[in-house]
Short mmCIF file of C-alpha atoms in Angstrom, two decimals:
data_model
loop_
_atom_site.label_atom_id
_atom_site.label_comp_id
_atom_site.label_asym_id
_atom_site.label_seq_id
_atom_site.Cartn_x
_atom_site.Cartn_y
_atom_site.Cartn_z
CA MET F 1362 -156.10 25.85 288.17
CA ASP F 1363 -158.44 23.55 286.18
CA GLU F 1364 -157.27 20.29 284.64
CA GLU F 1365 -156.81 21.66 281.13
CA THR F 1366 -154.70 24.58 282.32
CA ALA F 1367 -152.59 22.29 284.51
CA SER F 1368 -151.88 20.00 281.56
CA GLN F 1369 -151.02 23.02 279.36
CA THR F 1370 -148.66 24.36 282.01
CA GLU F 1371 -147.01 20.96 282.25
CA THR F 1372 -146.61 20.77 278.46
CA GLN F 1373 -145.05 24.24 278.33
CA ALA F 1374 -142.64 23.33 281.12
CA ALA F 1375 -141.63 20.21 279.15
CA ILE F 1376 -141.13 22.35 276.03
CA ARG F 1377 -138.93 24.77 277.94
CA ASP F 1378 -136.82 21.92 279.36
CA ALA F 1379 -136.41 20.42 275.89
CA THR F 1380 -135.53 23.82 274.40
CA TYR F 1381 -132.94 24.52 277.06
CA ARG F 1382 -131.28 21.12 276.56
CA ALA F 1383 -131.32 21.47 272.76
CA LEU F 1384 -129.90 25.01 272.96
CA CYS F 1385 -127.06 23.90 275.26
CA GLU F 1386 -126.29 20.98 272.97
CA HIS F 1387 -126.49 22.62 269.53
CA GLY F 1388 -126.17 26.40 270.03
CA TYR F 1389 -128.55 28.89 268.46
CA ALA F 1390 -127.44 28.74 264.83
CA ASP F 1391 -127.83 24.96 264.57
CA LEU F 1392 -131.00 24.81 266.63
CA THR F 1393 -134.16 23.64 264.83
CA ILE F 1394 -137.64 22.76 266.03
CA GLN F 1395 -136.75 19.15 265.08
CA LYS F 1396 -133.81 19.23 267.53
CA ILE F 1397 -136.08 20.59 270.27
CA ALA F 1398 -138.58 17.84 269.42
CA ASP F 1399 -135.80 15.24 269.77
CA GLU F 1400 -135.44 16.31 273.43
CA PHE F 1401 -139.21 16.49 273.95
CA PRO F 1402 -140.88 13.40 275.45
CA LYS F 1403 -144.37 14.23 274.10
CA SER F 1404 -145.81 14.52 270.60
CA LYS F 1405 -144.06 16.96 268.25
CA SER F 1406 -147.45 18.33 267.16
CA LEU F 1407 -147.77 19.91 270.63
CA LEU F 1408 -144.70 22.02 269.84
CA TYR F 1409 -146.28 23.36 266.65
CA TYR F 1410 -149.58 23.88 268.45
CA HIS F 1411 -147.90 26.25 270.91
CA TYR F 1412 -145.22 27.91 268.76
CA GLU F 1413 -144.69 28.94 265.15
CA ASN F 1414 -140.87 28.97 265.11
CA LYS F 1415 -137.79 28.49 267.26
CA ASP F 1416 -137.51 32.21 268.09
CA GLU F 1417 -140.96 32.21 269.67
CA ILE F 1418 -139.95 29.26 271.86
CA LEU F 1419 -136.66 30.88 272.84
CA VAL F 1420 -138.13 34.29 273.70
CA ASP F 1421 -140.72 32.48 275.81
CA LEU F 1422 -137.94 30.56 277.56
CA LEU F 1423 -136.04 33.77 278.25
CA GLU F 1424 -139.14 35.48 279.63
CA TYR F 1425 -139.95 32.49 281.83
CA VAL F 1426 -136.42 32.20 283.23
CA LEU F 1427 -136.49 35.90 283.99
CA ASP F 1428 -139.85 35.75 285.77
CA GLN F 1429 -138.65 32.76 287.79
CA TYR F 1430 -135.48 34.62 288.70
CA THR F 1431 -137.51 37.58 289.92
CA VAL F 1432 -139.88 35.41 291.94
CA TYR F 1433 -137.33 32.94 293.25
CA ASP F 1434 -134.63 35.49 293.99
CA ALA F 1435 -131.40 33.64 294.74
CA ILE F 1436 -130.41 36.32 297.21
CA ASP F 1437 -131.51 35.72 300.78
CA LYS F 1438 -132.84 38.98 302.17
CA ASP F 1439 -132.00 37.82 305.70
CA ASN F 1440 -128.32 37.90 304.84
CA SER F 1441 -126.21 41.03 305.24
CA PRO F 1442 -125.77 43.34 302.21
CA GLU F 1443 -122.15 42.18 301.90
CA GLU F 1444 -123.21 38.49 301.86
CA GLN F 1445 -125.93 39.33 299.31
CA LEU F 1446 -123.36 41.03 297.08
CA TRP F 1447 -120.99 38.04 297.19
CA THR F 1448 -123.87 35.65 296.44
CA PHE F 1449 -124.62 37.74 293.38
CA ILE F 1450 -120.94 37.70 292.30
CA ASP F 1451 -120.68 33.93 292.95
CA ASP F 1452 -123.74 33.32 290.76
CA SER F 1453 -122.45 35.53 287.95
CA LEU F 1454 -118.73 34.76 288.08
CA PRO F 1455 -118.18 31.48 289.97
CA GLU F 1456 -114.55 30.92 290.98
CA SER F 1457 -114.55 27.42 289.48
CA PRO F 1458 -117.57 27.14 287.19
CA ASP F 1459 -118.85 23.59 286.77
CA GLU F 1460 -120.12 22.18 283.46
CA GLU F 1461 -123.72 23.15 284.22
CA GLN F 1462 -122.79 26.75 285.03
CA ARG F 1463 -120.70 26.99 281.85
CA GLU F 1464 -123.55 25.63 279.75
CA SER F 1465 -126.15 27.92 281.24
CA GLN F 1466 -123.96 31.02 280.67
CA LEU F 1467 -123.28 29.97 277.07
CA ALA F 1468 -127.03 29.50 276.52
CA LEU F 1469 -127.76 32.93 277.99
CA PHE F 1470 -125.21 34.60 275.69
CA GLU F 1471 -126.55 32.70 272.67
CA LEU F 1472 -129.92 34.29 273.42
CA ARG F 1473 -128.36 37.66 274.23
CA SER F 1474 -126.63 37.70 270.86
CA ARG F 1475 -130.06 37.41 269.19
CA ALA F 1476 -130.83 40.81 270.73
CA LEU F 1477 -128.26 42.36 268.36
CA SER F 1478 -130.86 42.11 265.59
CA GLU F 1479 -134.22 40.99 267.06
CA GLU F 1480 -136.45 43.35 269.02
CA ALA F 1481 -138.31 40.58 270.93
CA TYR F 1482 -135.00 39.36 272.42
CA ARG F 1483 -133.84 42.90 273.01
CA GLU F 1484 -136.86 43.59 275.23
CA GLN F 1485 -136.06 40.58 277.43
CA ILE F 1486 -132.36 41.47 277.64
CA THR F 1487 -133.31 45.02 278.63
CA ARG F 1488 -135.42 43.53 281.45
CA ILE F 1489 -132.43 41.41 282.58
CA ASP F 1490 -130.16 44.47 282.51
CA ARG F 1491 -132.68 46.53 284.52
CA LEU F 1492 -133.23 43.70 287.01
CA THR F 1493 -129.48 43.28 287.54
CA HIS F 1494 -129.12 47.04 287.96
CA ASP F 1495 -131.97 47.33 290.46
CA THR F 1496 -130.88 44.27 292.49
CA LEU F 1497 -127.37 45.66 292.88
CA ALA F 1498 -128.65 49.17 293.65
CA GLY F 1499 -130.84 47.73 296.45
CA ILE F 1500 -127.91 45.83 297.95
CA LEU F 1501 -125.63 48.87 297.74
CA ARG F 1502 -128.18 51.19 299.39
CA ALA F 1503 -128.75 48.71 302.23
CA GLY F 1504 -124.98 48.34 302.72
CA ILE F 1505 -124.42 52.09 302.77
CA ASN F 1506 -127.21 52.51 305.31
CA ASP F 1507 -125.77 49.92 307.69
CA GLY F 1508 -122.20 51.17 307.25
CA THR F 1509 -120.79 48.08 305.45
CA PHE F 1510 -120.24 50.04 302.23
CA ARG F 1511 -118.81 53.49 301.72
CA ALA F 1512 -121.15 56.33 300.79
CA VAL F 1513 -120.48 55.91 297.05
CA ASP F 1514 -122.65 57.31 294.26
CA VAL F 1515 -125.00 54.32 293.94
CA GLU F 1516 -126.02 54.86 290.30
CA GLU F 1517 -122.45 55.26 289.06
CA THR F 1518 -121.09 52.36 291.09
CA VAL F 1519 -123.91 50.08 289.94
CA GLU F 1520 -123.22 51.02 286.30
CA ILE F 1521 -119.55 50.12 286.78
CA LEU F 1522 -120.49 46.80 288.42
CA VAL F 1523 -123.10 45.79 285.82
CA SER F 1524 -120.77 46.55 282.90
CA MET F 1525 -117.79 44.90 284.59
CA ILE F 1526 -119.71 41.70 285.50
CA THR F 1527 -121.42 41.49 282.08
CA GLY F 1528 -118.08 41.99 280.31
CA ALA F 1529 -116.25 39.49 282.52
CA MET F 1530 -118.93 36.85 281.84
CA LEU F 1531 -118.77 37.49 278.07
CA ARG F 1532 -114.96 37.33 278.04
CA ARG F 1533 -115.07 33.99 279.89
CA ALA F 1534 -117.58 32.63 277.37
CA THR F 1535 -115.85 33.76 274.17
CA THR F 1536 -112.08 33.44 274.66
CA SER F 1537 -109.97 30.30 274.63
CA GLU F 1538 -107.55 31.43 277.32
CA ASN F 1539 -108.50 30.54 280.83
CA ILE F 1540 -109.32 33.96 282.27
CA THR F 1541 -111.62 32.66 285.01
CA THR F 1542 -109.27 33.63 287.83
CA GLN F 1543 -108.30 37.13 286.72
CA THR F 1544 -111.83 38.23 285.73
CA ARG F 1545 -113.08 37.25 289.18
CA ALA F 1546 -110.05 38.75 290.96
CA ALA F 1547 -110.62 42.11 289.27
CA VAL F 1548 -114.23 42.31 290.45
CA THR F 1549 -113.19 41.23 293.96
CA GLN F 1550 -110.47 43.86 294.00
CA PHE F 1551 -112.89 46.58 292.92
CA ILE F 1552 -115.39 45.67 295.65
CA ASN F 1553 -112.73 45.38 298.34
CA SER F 1554 -111.00 48.64 297.52
CA GLN F 1555 -113.98 50.78 296.45
CA LEU F 1556 -116.95 49.56 298.40
CA LEU F 1557 -116.09 47.90 301.69
CA THR F 1558 -115.45 50.31 304.55
CA GLU F 1559 -113.39 47.79 306.53
CA GLN F 1560 -110.71 47.92 303.81
CA GLU F 1561 -110.02 51.57 304.65
CA THR F 1562 -106.98 50.85 306.77
CA GLU F 1563 -104.84 53.77 305.67
CA MET P 968 -95.87 42.49 244.57
CA ASP P 969 -96.38 40.87 241.12
CA GLU P 970 -99.48 41.46 239.03
CA GLU P 971 -101.25 38.25 239.99
CA THR P 972 -100.77 38.83 243.72
CA ALA P 973 -101.93 42.44 243.38
CA SER P 974 -105.13 41.34 241.66
CA GLN P 975 -105.71 38.63 244.27
CA THR P 976 -105.22 41.15 247.07
CA GLU P 977 -107.69 43.48 245.38
CA THR P 978 -110.24 40.69 245.02
CA GLN P 979 -109.90 39.73 248.66
CA ALA P 980 -110.30 43.35 249.74
CA ALA P 981 -113.49 43.55 247.64
CA ILE P 982 -114.75 40.32 249.25
CA ARG P 983 -114.10 41.72 252.73
CA ASP P 984 -115.94 44.96 251.90
CA ALA P 985 -118.90 43.01 250.53
CA THR P 986 -118.91 40.70 253.58
CA TYR P 987 -118.82 43.60 256.00
CA ARG P 988 -121.72 45.37 254.24
CA ALA P 989 -123.78 42.15 254.05
CA LEU P 990 -123.11 41.37 257.72
CA CYS P 991 -124.18 44.87 258.81
CA GLU P 992 -127.31 44.63 256.68
CA HIS P 993 -128.50 41.08 257.45
CA GLY P 994 -126.80 39.97 260.70
CA TYR P 995 -125.01 36.65 261.07
CA ALA P 996 -128.00 34.26 261.17
CA ASP P 997 -129.50 35.54 257.92
CA LEU P 998 -126.17 35.92 256.14
CA THR P 999 -125.57 33.69 253.11
CA ILE P 1000 -122.85 33.61 250.47
CA GLN P 1001 -125.57 34.78 248.04
CA LYS P 1002 -126.11 37.92 250.14
CA ILE P 1003 -122.36 38.57 250.20
CA ALA P 1004 -122.34 38.05 246.42
CA ASP P 1005 -125.13 40.62 246.08
CA GLU P 1006 -122.79 43.23 247.57
CA PHE P 1007 -119.82 42.01 245.54
CA PRO P 1008 -119.12 43.86 242.28
CA LYS P 1009 -117.17 40.98 240.67
CA SER P 1010 -118.12 37.45 239.62
CA LYS P 1011 -119.63 35.25 242.32
CA SER P 1012 -117.36 32.37 241.24
CA LEU P 1013 -114.44 34.33 242.69
CA LEU P 1014 -116.09 34.05 246.11
CA TYR P 1015 -116.31 30.27 245.85
CA TYR P 1016 -112.75 30.11 244.50
CA HIS P 1017 -111.46 31.74 247.68
CA TYR P 1018 -113.85 30.40 250.33
CA GLU P 1019 -115.90 27.29 251.05
CA ASN P 1020 -118.53 28.81 253.36
CA LYS P 1021 -119.57 32.02 255.09
CA ASP P 1022 -117.69 31.18 258.30
CA GLU P 1023 -114.39 31.00 256.41
CA ILE P 1024 -115.05 34.46 254.94
CA LEU P 1025 -116.03 35.90 258.31
CA VAL P 1026 -113.07 34.51 260.25
CA ASP P 1027 -110.82 35.89 257.51
CA LEU P 1028 -112.51 39.28 257.85
CA LEU P 1029 -112.03 39.24 261.61
CA GLU P 1030 -108.38 38.28 261.28
CA TYR P 1031 -107.78 41.00 258.69
CA VAL P 1032 -109.48 43.73 260.73
CA LEU P 1033 -107.41 42.68 263.71
CA ASP P 1034 -104.11 42.74 261.78
CA GLN P 1035 -105.00 46.15 260.36
CA TYR P 1036 -105.82 47.42 263.82
CA THR P 1037 -102.45 46.23 265.10
CA VAL P 1038 -100.56 47.78 262.21
CA TYR P 1039 -102.59 50.95 261.88
CA ASP P 1040 -102.89 51.59 265.61
CA ALA P 1041 -105.44 54.31 266.18
CA ILE P 1042 -103.51 55.53 269.19
CA ASP P 1043 -100.90 58.17 268.47
CA LYS P 1044 -97.76 57.29 270.44
CA ASP P 1045 -96.73 60.95 270.42
CA ASN P 1046 -99.73 61.79 272.57
CA SER P 1047 -99.60 61.67 276.35
CA PRO P 1048 -100.72 58.46 278.10
CA GLU P 1049 -103.87 60.24 279.29
CA GLU P 1050 -104.74 61.35 275.73
CA GLN P 1051 -104.06 57.80 274.49
CA LEU P 1052 -106.40 56.38 277.11
CA TRP P 1053 -109.23 58.77 276.15
CA THR P 1054 -108.72 57.98 272.45
CA PHE P 1055 -109.14 54.32 273.32
CA ILE P 1056 -112.30 55.03 275.35
CA ASP P 1057 -113.70 57.29 272.58
CA ASP P 1058 -113.18 54.53 270.02
CA SER P 1059 -114.80 51.87 272.22
CA LEU P 1060 -117.58 53.89 273.83
CA PRO P 1061 -118.21 57.03 271.77
CA GLU P 1062 -120.33 59.63 273.61
CA SER P 1063 -122.71 59.95 270.66
CA PRO P 1064 -122.14 56.97 268.38
CA ASP P 1065 -123.03 57.64 264.73
CA GLU P 1066 -124.73 55.10 262.48
CA GLU P 1067 -121.40 53.73 261.20
CA GLN P 1068 -120.04 53.22 264.72
CA ARG P 1069 -123.25 51.48 265.80
CA GLU P 1070 -123.12 49.20 262.76
CA SER P 1071 -119.49 48.28 263.21
CA GLN P 1072 -120.02 47.41 266.89
CA LEU P 1073 -123.06 45.29 266.06
CA ALA P 1074 -121.03 43.47 263.38
CA LEU P 1075 -118.20 42.84 265.85
CA PHE P 1076 -120.60 41.38 268.42
CA GLU P 1077 -122.29 39.23 265.76
CA LEU P 1078 -118.86 37.72 265.11
CA ARG P 1079 -118.01 37.55 268.80
CA SER P 1080 -121.19 35.57 269.46
CA ARG P 1081 -119.95 32.92 267.00
CA ALA P 1082 -117.07 32.35 269.43
CA LEU P 1083 -119.58 30.88 271.91
CA SER P 1084 -119.56 27.69 269.84
CA GLU P 1085 -116.87 27.94 267.12
CA GLU P 1086 -113.17 27.52 267.89
CA ALA P 1087 -111.95 29.47 264.81
CA TYR P 1088 -113.82 32.58 265.98
CA ARG P 1089 -112.77 32.00 269.58
CA GLU P 1090 -109.11 32.19 268.57
CA GLN P 1091 -109.61 35.58 266.93
CA ILE P 1092 -111.65 36.92 269.87
CA THR P 1093 -108.89 35.78 272.23
CA ARG P 1094 -106.41 37.77 270.11
CA ILE P 1095 -108.69 40.85 270.34
CA ASP P 1096 -108.97 40.42 274.12
CA ARG P 1097 -105.19 40.06 274.49
CA LEU P 1098 -104.53 43.04 272.21
CA THR P 1099 -106.95 45.23 274.17
CA HIS P 1100 -105.37 44.08 277.41
CA ASP P 1101 -101.79 44.74 276.23
CA THR P 1102 -102.63 48.12 274.69
CA LEU P 1103 -104.21 49.34 277.93
CA ALA P 1104 -101.38 47.89 280.04
CA GLY P 1105 -98.84 49.81 277.92
CA ILE P 1106 -100.75 53.06 278.32
CA LEU P 1107 -101.14 52.55 282.07
CA ARG P 1108 -97.45 51.77 282.59
CA ALA P 1109 -96.40 54.87 280.61
CA GLY P 1110 -98.84 57.01 282.61
CA ILE P 1111 -97.61 55.66 285.94
CA ASN P 1112 -94.01 56.32 284.89
CA ASP P 1113 -94.68 59.95 283.97
CA GLY P 1114 -96.86 60.56 287.05
CA THR P 1115 -100.18 61.07 285.21
CA PHE P 1116 -101.64 57.91 286.72
CA ARG P 1117 -101.46 56.60 290.27
CA ALA P 1118 -99.22 53.63 291.02
CA VAL P 1119 -102.07 51.14 290.65
CA ASP P 1120 -101.66 47.39 290.16
CA VAL P 1121 -101.51 47.43 286.34
CA GLU P 1122 -102.76 43.86 285.75
CA GLU P 1123 -105.76 44.22 288.05
CA THR P 1124 -106.72 47.67 286.78
CA VAL P 1125 -106.44 46.54 283.15
CA GLU P 1126 -108.67 43.53 283.89
CA ILE P 1127 -111.28 45.86 285.41
CA LEU P 1128 -111.08 48.21 282.40
CA VAL P 1129 -111.27 45.47 279.74
CA SER P 1130 -114.28 43.79 281.40
CA MET P 1131 -115.98 47.13 282.05
CA ILE P 1132 -115.49 48.41 278.48
CA THR P 1133 -116.47 45.07 276.89
CA GLY P 1134 -119.59 44.86 279.06
CA ALA P 1135 -120.59 48.48 278.42
CA MET P 1136 -120.27 47.94 274.65
CA LEU P 1137 -122.36 44.73 274.82
CA ARG P 1138 -125.03 46.38 276.95
CA ARG P 1139 -125.28 49.27 274.45
CA ALA P 1140 -125.64 46.79 271.58
CA THR P 1141 -128.26 44.48 273.14
CA THR P 1142 -130.66 46.62 275.18
CA SER P 1143 -133.46 48.85 273.93
CA GLU P 1144 -133.04 51.51 276.57
CA ASN P 1145 -130.66 54.28 275.72
CA ILE P 1146 -127.81 53.59 278.12
CA THR P 1147 -125.15 55.37 276.03
CA THR P 1148 -124.67 58.19 278.54
CA GLN P 1149 -124.51 56.20 281.76
CA THR P 1150 -122.23 53.45 280.42
CA ARG P 1151 -119.73 56.08 279.30
CA ALA P 1152 -120.10 58.14 282.50
CA ALA P 1153 -119.31 55.09 284.64
CA VAL P 1154 -116.05 54.41 282.79
CA THR P 1155 -115.12 58.11 282.94
CA GLN P 1156 -115.85 58.17 286.66
CA PHE P 1157 -113.68 55.09 287.25
CA ILE P 1158 -110.74 56.60 285.37
CA ASN P 1159 -111.07 60.01 287.02
CA SER P 1160 -111.36 58.67 290.55
CA GLN P 1161 -109.06 55.63 290.37
CA LEU P 1162 -106.38 56.46 287.85
CA LEU P 1163 -105.71 60.16 287.42
CA THR P 1164 -103.42 61.68 290.04
CA GLU P 1165 -104.69 65.22 289.47
CA GLN P 1166 -108.09 64.17 290.83
CA GLU P 1167 -106.53 63.56 294.23
CA THR P 1168 -107.63 66.89 295.69
CA GLU P 1169 -108.48 65.69 299.18
#
């Protein structure tokens, strides 16, 4: 990477950090380029050099986060399929979400809600949905092969899990009752009773 | 109802109709009182007489729709619990949604996304979540009593259903792939295999 590219990459990373902080603080509707600039340690003109409007910055942020997620991959492939599944559930529906986890889920749903009307967001959300689907399908297949999971219909079970986890996350983020415990318990119950072979005690 | 009240009620109904049409057409972010006024057959001053900003109109719309839903109650109590459950699923996740159903779900999620940051919306969304939960719990209890459904844990099963249905609706509304068929099939599969006693053929 030459010097110019390195400096550009650094600037874009700083823009993404500023955007993420501004989005968490103000929410989508109140977000402006000025508010992103307020969080940005460099010259505001750099923001306008790279982006024409806040949607361009946000779609770029979404795409970047998604690429990172794919590359980084929170799930340790050395772990058993059951451990991988619980890591995935812990990341999506933590039992006691801290402030940072709450903020990052709110930010994700702010961006997801843009996909209701904007095609550029919709494409990224479709990628997230596919990635979630494929990750879970891989874990399920591995767990069926090694006998941890029952021989369920993978496609159908993954569809149930993706909808259930997405819905539980949205319900946590948009209701004022504390439904943290029961949304997590329902997913746990489904996995224990439908997926794990060791639960077949009858 | 005296004449003044009747006229006020009529005006408010016309405002709600105009708001709903404007919301479907423009989405939340681009919605303005002017755009609601464009859909409103009466004088724009009536809008400002009743409401100070678009959020007040929208929260009122949400509250009204919810009260109507409670009073109207799409589910016929004379039907069997199984028929009631499928009516509920058909309303939430139609097999082939028409344009009107698509629009009304998009509008609902536009409003739901406001609950990420606004307490007034959050209160209404919490009511919707509770209402959905209680409606399904009532159907499940009736079905367990008459032997249509297995003796499942009602609270846990309802939590799974509400999250699964909410998530399936959101995924339909925010992804560009056509996932209408598989989101519905997953819910159907869950109900057939987990709830209905007649499916216990083994």
